[in-house]
Coordinates of C-alpha atoms in Angstrom, one line a residue:
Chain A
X1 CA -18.9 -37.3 -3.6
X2 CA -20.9 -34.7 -6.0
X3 CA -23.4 -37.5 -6.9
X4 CA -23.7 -39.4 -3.6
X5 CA -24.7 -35.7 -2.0
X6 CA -26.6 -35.0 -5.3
X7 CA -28.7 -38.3 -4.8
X8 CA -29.1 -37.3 -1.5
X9 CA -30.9 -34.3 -2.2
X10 CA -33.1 -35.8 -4.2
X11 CA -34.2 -38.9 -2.3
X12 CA -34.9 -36.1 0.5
X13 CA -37.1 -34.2 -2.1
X14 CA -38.8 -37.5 -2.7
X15 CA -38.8 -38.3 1.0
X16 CA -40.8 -34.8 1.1
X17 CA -43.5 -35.7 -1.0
X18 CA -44.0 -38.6 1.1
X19 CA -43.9 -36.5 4.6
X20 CA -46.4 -33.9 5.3
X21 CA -45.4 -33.1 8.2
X22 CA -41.9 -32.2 7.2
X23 CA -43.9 -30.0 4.7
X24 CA -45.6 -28.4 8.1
X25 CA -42.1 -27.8 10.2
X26 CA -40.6 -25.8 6.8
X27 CA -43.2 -23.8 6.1
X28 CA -45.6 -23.0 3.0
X29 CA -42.1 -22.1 1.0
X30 CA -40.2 -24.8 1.9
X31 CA -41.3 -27.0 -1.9
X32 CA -40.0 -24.1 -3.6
X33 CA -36.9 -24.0 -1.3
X34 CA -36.2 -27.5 -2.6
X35 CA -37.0 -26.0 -6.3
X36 CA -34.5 -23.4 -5.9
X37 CA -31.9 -25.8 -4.9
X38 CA -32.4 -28.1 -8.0
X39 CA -32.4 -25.5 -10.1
X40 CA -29.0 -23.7 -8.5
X41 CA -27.5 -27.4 -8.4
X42 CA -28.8 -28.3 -12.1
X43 CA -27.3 -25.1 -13.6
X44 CA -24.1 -25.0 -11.3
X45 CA -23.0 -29.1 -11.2
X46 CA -20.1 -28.4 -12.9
X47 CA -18.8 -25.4 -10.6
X48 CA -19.3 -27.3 -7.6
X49 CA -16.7 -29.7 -6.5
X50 CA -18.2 -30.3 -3.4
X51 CA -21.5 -29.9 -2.0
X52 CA -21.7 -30.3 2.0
X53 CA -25.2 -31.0 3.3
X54 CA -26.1 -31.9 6.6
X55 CA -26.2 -34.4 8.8
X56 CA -23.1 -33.1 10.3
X57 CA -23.5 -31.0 12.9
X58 CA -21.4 -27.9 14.0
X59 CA -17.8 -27.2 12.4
X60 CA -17.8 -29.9 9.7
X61 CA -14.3 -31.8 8.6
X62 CA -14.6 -32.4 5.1
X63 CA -12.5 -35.0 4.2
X64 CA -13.5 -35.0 0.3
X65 CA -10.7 -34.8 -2.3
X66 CA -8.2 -35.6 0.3
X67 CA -7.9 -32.4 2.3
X68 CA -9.6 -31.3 5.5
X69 CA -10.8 -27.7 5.7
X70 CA -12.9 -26.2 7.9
X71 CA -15.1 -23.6 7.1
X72 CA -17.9 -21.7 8.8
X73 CA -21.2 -23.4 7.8
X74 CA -23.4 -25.4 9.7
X75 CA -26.5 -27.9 9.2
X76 CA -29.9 -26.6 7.8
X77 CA -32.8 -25.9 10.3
X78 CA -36.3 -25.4 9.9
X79 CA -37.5 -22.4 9.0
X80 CA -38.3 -19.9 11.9
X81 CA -40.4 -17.4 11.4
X82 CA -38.0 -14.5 12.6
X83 CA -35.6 -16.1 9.5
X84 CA -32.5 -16.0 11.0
X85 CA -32.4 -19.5 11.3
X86 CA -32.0 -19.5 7.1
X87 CA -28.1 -20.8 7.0
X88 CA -26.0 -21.6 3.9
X89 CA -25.1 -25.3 3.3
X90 CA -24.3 -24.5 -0.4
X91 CA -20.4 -24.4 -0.2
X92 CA -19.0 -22.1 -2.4
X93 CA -16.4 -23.5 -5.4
X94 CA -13.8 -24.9 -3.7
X95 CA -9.9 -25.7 -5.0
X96 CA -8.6 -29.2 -4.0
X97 CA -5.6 -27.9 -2.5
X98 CA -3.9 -27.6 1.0
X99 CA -5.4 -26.2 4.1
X100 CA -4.5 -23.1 3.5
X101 CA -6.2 -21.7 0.8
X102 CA -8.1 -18.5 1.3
X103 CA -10.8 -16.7 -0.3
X104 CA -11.0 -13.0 -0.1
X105 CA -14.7 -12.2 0.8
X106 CA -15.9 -11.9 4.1
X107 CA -18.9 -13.1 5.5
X108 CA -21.2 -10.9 6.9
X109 CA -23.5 -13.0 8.8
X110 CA -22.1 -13.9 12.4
X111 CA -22.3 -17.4 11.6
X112 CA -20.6 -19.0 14.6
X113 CA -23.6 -17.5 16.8
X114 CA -26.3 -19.2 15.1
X115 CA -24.4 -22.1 14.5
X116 CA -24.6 -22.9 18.4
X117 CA -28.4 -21.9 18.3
X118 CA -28.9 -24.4 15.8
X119 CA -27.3 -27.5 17.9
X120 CA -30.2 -27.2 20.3
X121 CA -32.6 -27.9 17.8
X122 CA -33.9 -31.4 18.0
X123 CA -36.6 -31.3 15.9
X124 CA -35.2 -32.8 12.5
X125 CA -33.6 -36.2 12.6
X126 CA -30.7 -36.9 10.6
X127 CA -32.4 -38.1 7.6
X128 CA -35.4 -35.4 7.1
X129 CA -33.9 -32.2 7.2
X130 CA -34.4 -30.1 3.9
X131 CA -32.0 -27.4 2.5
X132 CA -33.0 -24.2 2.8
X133 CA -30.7 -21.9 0.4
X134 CA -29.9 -19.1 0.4
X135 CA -27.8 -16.8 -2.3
X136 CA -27.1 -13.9 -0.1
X137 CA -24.7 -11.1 -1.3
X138 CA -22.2 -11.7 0.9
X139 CA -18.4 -11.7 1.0
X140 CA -16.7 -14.9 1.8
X141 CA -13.7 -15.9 3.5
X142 CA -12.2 -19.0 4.1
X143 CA -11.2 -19.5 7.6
X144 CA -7.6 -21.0 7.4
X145 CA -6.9 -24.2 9.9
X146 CA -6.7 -23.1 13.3
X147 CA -7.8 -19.5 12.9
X148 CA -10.7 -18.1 14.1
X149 CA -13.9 -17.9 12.1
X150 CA -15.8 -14.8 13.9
X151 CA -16.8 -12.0 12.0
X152 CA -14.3 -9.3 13.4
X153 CA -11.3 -11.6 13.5
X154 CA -11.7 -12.2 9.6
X155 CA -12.2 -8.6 9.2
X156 CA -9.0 -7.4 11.2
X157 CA -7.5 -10.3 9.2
X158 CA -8.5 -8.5 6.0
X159 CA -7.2 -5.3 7.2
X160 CA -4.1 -6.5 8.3
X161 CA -3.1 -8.2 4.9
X162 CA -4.3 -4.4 3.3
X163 CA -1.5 -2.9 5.8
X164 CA 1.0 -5.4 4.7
X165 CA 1.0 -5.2 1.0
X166 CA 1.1 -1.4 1.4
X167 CA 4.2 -1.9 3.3
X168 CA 5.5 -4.5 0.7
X169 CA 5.5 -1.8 -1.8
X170 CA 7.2 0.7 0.6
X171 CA 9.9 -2.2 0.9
X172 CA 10.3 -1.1 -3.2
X173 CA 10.5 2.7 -2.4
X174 CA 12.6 3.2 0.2
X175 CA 16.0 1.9 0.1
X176 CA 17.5 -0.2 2.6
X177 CA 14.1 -2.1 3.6
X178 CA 15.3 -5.1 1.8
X179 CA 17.4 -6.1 5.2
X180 CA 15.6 -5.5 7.6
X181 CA 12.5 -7.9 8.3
X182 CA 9.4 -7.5 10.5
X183 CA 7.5 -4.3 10.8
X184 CA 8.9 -2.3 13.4
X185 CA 12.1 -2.2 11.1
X186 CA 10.8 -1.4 8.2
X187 CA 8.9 1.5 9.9
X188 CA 12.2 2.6 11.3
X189 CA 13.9 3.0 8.2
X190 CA 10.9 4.4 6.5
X191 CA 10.7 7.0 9.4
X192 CA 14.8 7.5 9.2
X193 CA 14.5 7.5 5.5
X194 CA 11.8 10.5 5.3
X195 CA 13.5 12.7 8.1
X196 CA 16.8 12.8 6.1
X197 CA 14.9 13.9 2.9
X198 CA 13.0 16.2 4.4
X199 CA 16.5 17.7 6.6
X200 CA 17.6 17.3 3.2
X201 CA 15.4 19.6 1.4
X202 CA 16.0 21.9 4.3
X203 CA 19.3 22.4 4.2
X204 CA 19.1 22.9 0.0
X205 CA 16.5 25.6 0.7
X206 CA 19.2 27.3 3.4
X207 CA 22.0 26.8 0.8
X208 CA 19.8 28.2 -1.9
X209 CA 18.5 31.3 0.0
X210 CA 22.1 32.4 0.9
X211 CA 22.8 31.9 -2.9
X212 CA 19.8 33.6 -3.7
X213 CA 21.0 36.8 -4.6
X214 CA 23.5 35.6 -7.8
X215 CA 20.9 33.5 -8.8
X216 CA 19.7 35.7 -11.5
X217 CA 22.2 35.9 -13.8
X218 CA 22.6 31.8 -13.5
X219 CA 19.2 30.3 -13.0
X220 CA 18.1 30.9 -16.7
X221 CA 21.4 28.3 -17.6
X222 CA 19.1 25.7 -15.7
X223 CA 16.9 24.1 -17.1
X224 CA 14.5 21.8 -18.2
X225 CA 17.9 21.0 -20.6
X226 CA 19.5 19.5 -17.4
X227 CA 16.4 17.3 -16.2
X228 CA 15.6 16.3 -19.1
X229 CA 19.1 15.0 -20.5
X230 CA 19.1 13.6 -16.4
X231 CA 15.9 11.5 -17.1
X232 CA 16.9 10.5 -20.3
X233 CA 20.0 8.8 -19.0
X234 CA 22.5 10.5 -20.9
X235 CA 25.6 10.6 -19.7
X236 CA 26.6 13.7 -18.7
X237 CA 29.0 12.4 -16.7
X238 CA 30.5 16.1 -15.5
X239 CA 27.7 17.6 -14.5
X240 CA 26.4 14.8 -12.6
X241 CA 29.7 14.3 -10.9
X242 CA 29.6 17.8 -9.7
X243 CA 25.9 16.8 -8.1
X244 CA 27.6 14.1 -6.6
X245 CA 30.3 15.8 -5.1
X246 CA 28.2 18.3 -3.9
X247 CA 26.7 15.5 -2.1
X248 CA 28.7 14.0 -0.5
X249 CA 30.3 17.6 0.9
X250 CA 27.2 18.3 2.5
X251 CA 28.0 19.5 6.2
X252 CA 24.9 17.6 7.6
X253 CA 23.2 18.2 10.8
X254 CA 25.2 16.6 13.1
X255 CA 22.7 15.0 15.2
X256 CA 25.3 12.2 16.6
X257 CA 27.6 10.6 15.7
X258 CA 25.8 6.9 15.2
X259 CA 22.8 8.4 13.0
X260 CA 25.2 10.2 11.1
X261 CA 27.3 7.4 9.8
X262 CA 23.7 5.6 9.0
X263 CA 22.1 8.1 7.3
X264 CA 25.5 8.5 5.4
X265 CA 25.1 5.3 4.7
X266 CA 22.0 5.3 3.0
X267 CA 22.0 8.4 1.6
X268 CA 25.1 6.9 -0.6
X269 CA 22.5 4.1 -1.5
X270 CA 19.5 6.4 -2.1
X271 CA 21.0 8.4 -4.5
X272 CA 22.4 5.4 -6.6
X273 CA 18.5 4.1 -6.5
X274 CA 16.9 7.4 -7.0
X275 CA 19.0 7.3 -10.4
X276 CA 17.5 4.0 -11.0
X277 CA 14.5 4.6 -10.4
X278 CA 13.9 7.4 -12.9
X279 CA 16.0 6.6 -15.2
X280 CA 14.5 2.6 -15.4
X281 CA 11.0 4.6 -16.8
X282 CA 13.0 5.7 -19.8
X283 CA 15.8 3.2 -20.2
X284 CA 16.0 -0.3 -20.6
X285 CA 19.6 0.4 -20.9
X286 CA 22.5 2.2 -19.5
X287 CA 26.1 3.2 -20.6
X288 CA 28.7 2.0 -18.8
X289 CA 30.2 5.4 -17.9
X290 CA 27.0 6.1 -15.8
X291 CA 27.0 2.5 -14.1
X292 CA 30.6 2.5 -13.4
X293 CA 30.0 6.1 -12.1
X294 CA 27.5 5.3 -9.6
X295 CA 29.5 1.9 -8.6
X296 CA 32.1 3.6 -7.2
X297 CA 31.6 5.5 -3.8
Chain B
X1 CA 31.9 12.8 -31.7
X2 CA 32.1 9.2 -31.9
X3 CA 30.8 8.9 -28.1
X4 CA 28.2 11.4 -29.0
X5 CA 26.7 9.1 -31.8
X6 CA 27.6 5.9 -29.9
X7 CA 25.6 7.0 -26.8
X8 CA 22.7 8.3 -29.3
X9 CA 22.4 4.5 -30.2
X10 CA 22.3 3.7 -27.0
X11 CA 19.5 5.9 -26.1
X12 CA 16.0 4.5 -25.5
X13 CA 13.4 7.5 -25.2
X14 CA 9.5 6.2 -24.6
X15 CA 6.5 7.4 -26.7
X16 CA 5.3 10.1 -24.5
X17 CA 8.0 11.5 -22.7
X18 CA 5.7 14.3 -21.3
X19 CA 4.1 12.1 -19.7
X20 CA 6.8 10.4 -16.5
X21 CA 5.8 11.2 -13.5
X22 CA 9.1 12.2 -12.0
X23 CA 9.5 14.1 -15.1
X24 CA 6.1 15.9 -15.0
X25 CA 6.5 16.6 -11.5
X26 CA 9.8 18.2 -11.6
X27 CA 9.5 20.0 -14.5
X28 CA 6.3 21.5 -12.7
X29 CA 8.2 21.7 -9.5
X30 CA 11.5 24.2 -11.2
X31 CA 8.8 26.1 -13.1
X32 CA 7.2 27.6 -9.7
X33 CA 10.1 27.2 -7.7
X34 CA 12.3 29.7 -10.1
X35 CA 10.2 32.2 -10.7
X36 CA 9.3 32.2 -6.9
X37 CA 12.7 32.2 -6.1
X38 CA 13.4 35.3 -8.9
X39 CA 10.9 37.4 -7.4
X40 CA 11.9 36.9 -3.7
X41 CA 15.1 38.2 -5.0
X42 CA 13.6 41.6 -6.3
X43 CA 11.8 42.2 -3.4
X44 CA 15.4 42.0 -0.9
X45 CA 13.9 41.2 2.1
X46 CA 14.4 37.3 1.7
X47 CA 15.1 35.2 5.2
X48 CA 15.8 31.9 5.6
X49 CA 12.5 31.0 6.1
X50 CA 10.6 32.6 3.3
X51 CA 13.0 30.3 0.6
X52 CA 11.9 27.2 2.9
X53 CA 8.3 28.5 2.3
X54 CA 8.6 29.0 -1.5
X55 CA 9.9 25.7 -1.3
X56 CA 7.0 23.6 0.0
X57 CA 4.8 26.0 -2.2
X58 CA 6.7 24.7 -4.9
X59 CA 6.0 21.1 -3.7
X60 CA 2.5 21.2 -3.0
X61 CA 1.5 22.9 -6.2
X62 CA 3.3 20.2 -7.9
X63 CA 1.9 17.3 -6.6
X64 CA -1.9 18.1 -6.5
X65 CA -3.3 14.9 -7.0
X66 CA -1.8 13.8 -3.8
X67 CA -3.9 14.1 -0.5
X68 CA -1.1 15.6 1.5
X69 CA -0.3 18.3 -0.7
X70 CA -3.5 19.6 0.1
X71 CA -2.8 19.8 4.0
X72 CA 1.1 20.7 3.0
X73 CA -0.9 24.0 1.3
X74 CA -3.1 24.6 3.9
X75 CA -0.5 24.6 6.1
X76 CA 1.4 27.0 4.4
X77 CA -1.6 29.2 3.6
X78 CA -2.5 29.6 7.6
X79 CA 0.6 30.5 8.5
X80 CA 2.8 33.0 7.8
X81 CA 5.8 31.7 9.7
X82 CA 5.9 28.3 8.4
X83 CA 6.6 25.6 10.7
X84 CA 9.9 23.6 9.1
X85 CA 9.1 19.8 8.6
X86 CA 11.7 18.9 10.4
X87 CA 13.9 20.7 13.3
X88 CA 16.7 19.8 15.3
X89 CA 14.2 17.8 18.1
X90 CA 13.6 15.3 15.6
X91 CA 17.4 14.5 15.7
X92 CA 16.7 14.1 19.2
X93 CA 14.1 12.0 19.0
X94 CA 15.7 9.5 17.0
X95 CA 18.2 8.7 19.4
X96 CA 16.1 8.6 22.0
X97 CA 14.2 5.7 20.2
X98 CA 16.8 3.8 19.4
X99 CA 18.2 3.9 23.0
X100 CA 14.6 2.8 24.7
X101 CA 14.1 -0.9 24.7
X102 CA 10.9 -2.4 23.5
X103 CA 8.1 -3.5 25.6
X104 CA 5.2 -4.5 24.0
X105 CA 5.6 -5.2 20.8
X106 CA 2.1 -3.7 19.5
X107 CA 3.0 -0.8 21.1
X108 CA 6.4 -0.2 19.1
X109 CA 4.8 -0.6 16.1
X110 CA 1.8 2.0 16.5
X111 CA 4.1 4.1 18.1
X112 CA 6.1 4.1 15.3
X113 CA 3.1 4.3 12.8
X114 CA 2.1 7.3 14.6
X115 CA 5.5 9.0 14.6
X116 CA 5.0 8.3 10.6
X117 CA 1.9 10.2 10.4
X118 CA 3.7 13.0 12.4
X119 CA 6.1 13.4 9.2
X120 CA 3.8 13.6 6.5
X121 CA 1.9 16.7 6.4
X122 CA -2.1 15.9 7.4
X123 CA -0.9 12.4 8.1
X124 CA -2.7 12.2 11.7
X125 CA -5.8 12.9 10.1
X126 CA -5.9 9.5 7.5
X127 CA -6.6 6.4 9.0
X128 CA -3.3 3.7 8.5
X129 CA -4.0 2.4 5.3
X130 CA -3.9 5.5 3.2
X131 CA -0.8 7.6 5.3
X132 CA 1.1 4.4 3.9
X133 CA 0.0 5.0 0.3
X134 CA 0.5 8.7 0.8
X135 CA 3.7 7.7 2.1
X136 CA 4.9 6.3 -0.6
X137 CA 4.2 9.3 -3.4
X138 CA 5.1 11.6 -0.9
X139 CA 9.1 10.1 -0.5
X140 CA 9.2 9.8 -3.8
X141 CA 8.4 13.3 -4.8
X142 CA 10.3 14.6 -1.6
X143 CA 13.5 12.9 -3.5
X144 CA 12.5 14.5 -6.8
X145 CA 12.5 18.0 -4.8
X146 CA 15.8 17.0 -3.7
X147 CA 17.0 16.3 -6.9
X148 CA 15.6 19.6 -8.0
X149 CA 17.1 22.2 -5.6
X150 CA 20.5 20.2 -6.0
X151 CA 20.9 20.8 -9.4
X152 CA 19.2 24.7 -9.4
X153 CA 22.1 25.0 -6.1
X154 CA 24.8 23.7 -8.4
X155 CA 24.0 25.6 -11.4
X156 CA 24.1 28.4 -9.4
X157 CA 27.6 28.2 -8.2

């Protein structure tokens, strides 16, 4: 197919020696157009796989290499003077794979709207059109089968796969997520899972303000000796045992009795992961004592 | 003894163990909570809500590089009554969504985006994509804070 498309491009460049007045409809440019396109094609034949060139007219099938795709390019026109007839025909590198393949750059250009202005034009036959190429700076995407090609569908498409890898990492973060599917899950336990940290912290800092006034002669015992022996993953079994007794006792707000019994629930799990997840930075390994202490609830 | 050198073997330590970010953070968090928490106790006239306000002081100045600890300070700055992050109408409110059935689907889920950006301090004023990033280092150091005031409550009593 690359040569077949290849000879055509040239036996049009011959054909445009021949024709003046195709010279006349392209304009004073239109020889070093056809310059430009040699020299892109010469120094990128390898890269391309493809090359689609018109005759085809609106949103092209391209049956090469065994898979149909369609993307949102369109046939070469004579040059206008305005220039916004100047259209792309130069397909970007394209795998041989499925229909669903996807580039991540986004096309600026509205090129649905010109593609329909470009179907009214009669002027060129089949056979005499020229390439006019363009190497614009613009992002690319690859319209999947059956989607939508305009400009603001491909960039809420963009935006959307943004929103759902950030929730794909919040899946990580907060546990529980793992079971629940779609969105509006996920957003409900994330929304569950930061209320009960932050009633959480609340009810420490009540705890610690009515404590407040022994703290003196014991809050120079804590320290950094306790975090840091916590994040190294020692097993201090007893002192972490008393943390997760103290836990569990905690008189939580009782908002009713069904949240209750959830956030229960995954407060047993969050801690368990919370231990995970700092101690994993550190350790590639962990006692038994401290697995078969967090195992059993 | 034995268990002492067995769990020595056992023990993996990285090359810079300054530099974890849950240890970083909490070690930054203690070291302005406890001293906050000292002098409130000189001065006797501790409430309730002053120890909740050393508390988020504590967890803003440790987690500068995040956007919301910025609005998390301001907050706290402005006012001298803090407003709690969470209060008893949020219980209220969680019952009440699960009990409403969904209509339009859409809906649920900016609904629920926006109840999100209610939680984390200055969330209302990102746009979607970064309250979920923010979102993400800001449960994680919550739990580190949680850690925290656990272990200075239990070493206290």
């Amino acid at each position: 197919m690359d040569l077949s498309v290849l000879d055509r491009l040239k036996w049009l460049q011959q054909q445009q020696m021949v024709s003046p007045e195709f010279l006349q409809i392209l304009g004073s440019d239109g020889r070093e157009e056809l310059k430009r396109v040699e020299s892109y094609l010469g120094n990128n034949n390898d890269e391309l796989q493809s090359f689609r060139h018109f005759p085809e007219f609106g949103p092209d099938y391209d049956t090469t290499d065994g898979c149909i795709s369609r993307t949102s390019s369109f046939q070469m026109e004579p040059v206008k003077n305005s220039g916004h007839s100047r259209a792309i025909s130069l397909q970007n590198k394209r795998k041989p794979e499925g229909k669903t393949e996807k580039r991540e750059k986004k096309k600026i250009k509205a090129e649905d709207e010109t593609e329909s202005s470009m179907k009214g034009k009669t002027n060129m036959s089949n056979t005499e059109t020229s390439s006019e190429i363009q190497k614009p700076d613009y992002i690319h995407v690859r319209a999947r089968r059956g989607e939508a090609t305009d400009r603001h569908s491909l960039a809420e498409r963009a935006r959307r796969e943004k929103i759902s890898k950030k929730m794909k990492c919040l899946q990580d973060i907060v546990p529980g997520c793992n079971k629940v599917t779609g969105k509006a899950g996920m957003l409900d336990e994330i929304i569950n899972y930061v209320q009960s940290l932050q009633q959480q912290v609340e009810f420490l800092s009540m705890k610690l303000s009515v404590i407040n006034p022994e703290l003196e002669c014991h809050i120079d015992d804590l320290s950094a000796k306790q975090f840091q022996a916590y994040f190294t993953g020692l097993p201090e079994a007893d002192s972490k045992q008393s943390i997760m007794a103290d836990f569990r006792s905690f008189p939580l707000h009782q908002q009713g009795s069904i949240d209750y019994s959830v956030m229960n629930g995954t407060k047993d799990q969050t801690s368990s992961s919370w231990e995970t997840h700092s101690q994993c930075i550190y350790n590639s390994l962990r006692t038994d004592s401290v697995t078969n202490f967090f195992s059993l609830k | 003894m034995e268990r002492q050198i067995i769990n020595k073997k056992k023990r993996v330590f990285s090359l810079e163990p300054n530099k974890n970010p849950s240890a970083v953070f909490t070690r930054k968090y203690t070291s302005h909570l406890v001293p906050a928490l000292k002098k409130l106790n000189m001065n006797k006239n501790s409430s309730k809500q002053t120890v909740k306000h050393e508390v988020d002081m504590a967890l803003a100045l440790s987690a500068q590089e995040f956007a919301w600890s910025r609005f998390l300070l301001q907050k706290l700055s402005s006012s001298t009554n803090p407003t709690t992050t969470t209060s008893s109408s949020d219980g209220i409110r969680i019952l009440e969504r699960s009990d409403k059935e969904g209509g339009n689907k859409e809906g649920e889920i900016e609904e629920k985006l926006r109840e999100l950006q209610k939680l984390l301090p200055g969330g209302e004023e990102m746009n979607v994509e970064e309250m979920l990033s923010e979102i993400g280092n800001y449960i994680k150091c919550l739990e580190l804070q949680t850690i925290a005031l656990k272990s200075i409550v239990q070493d206290s009593t």
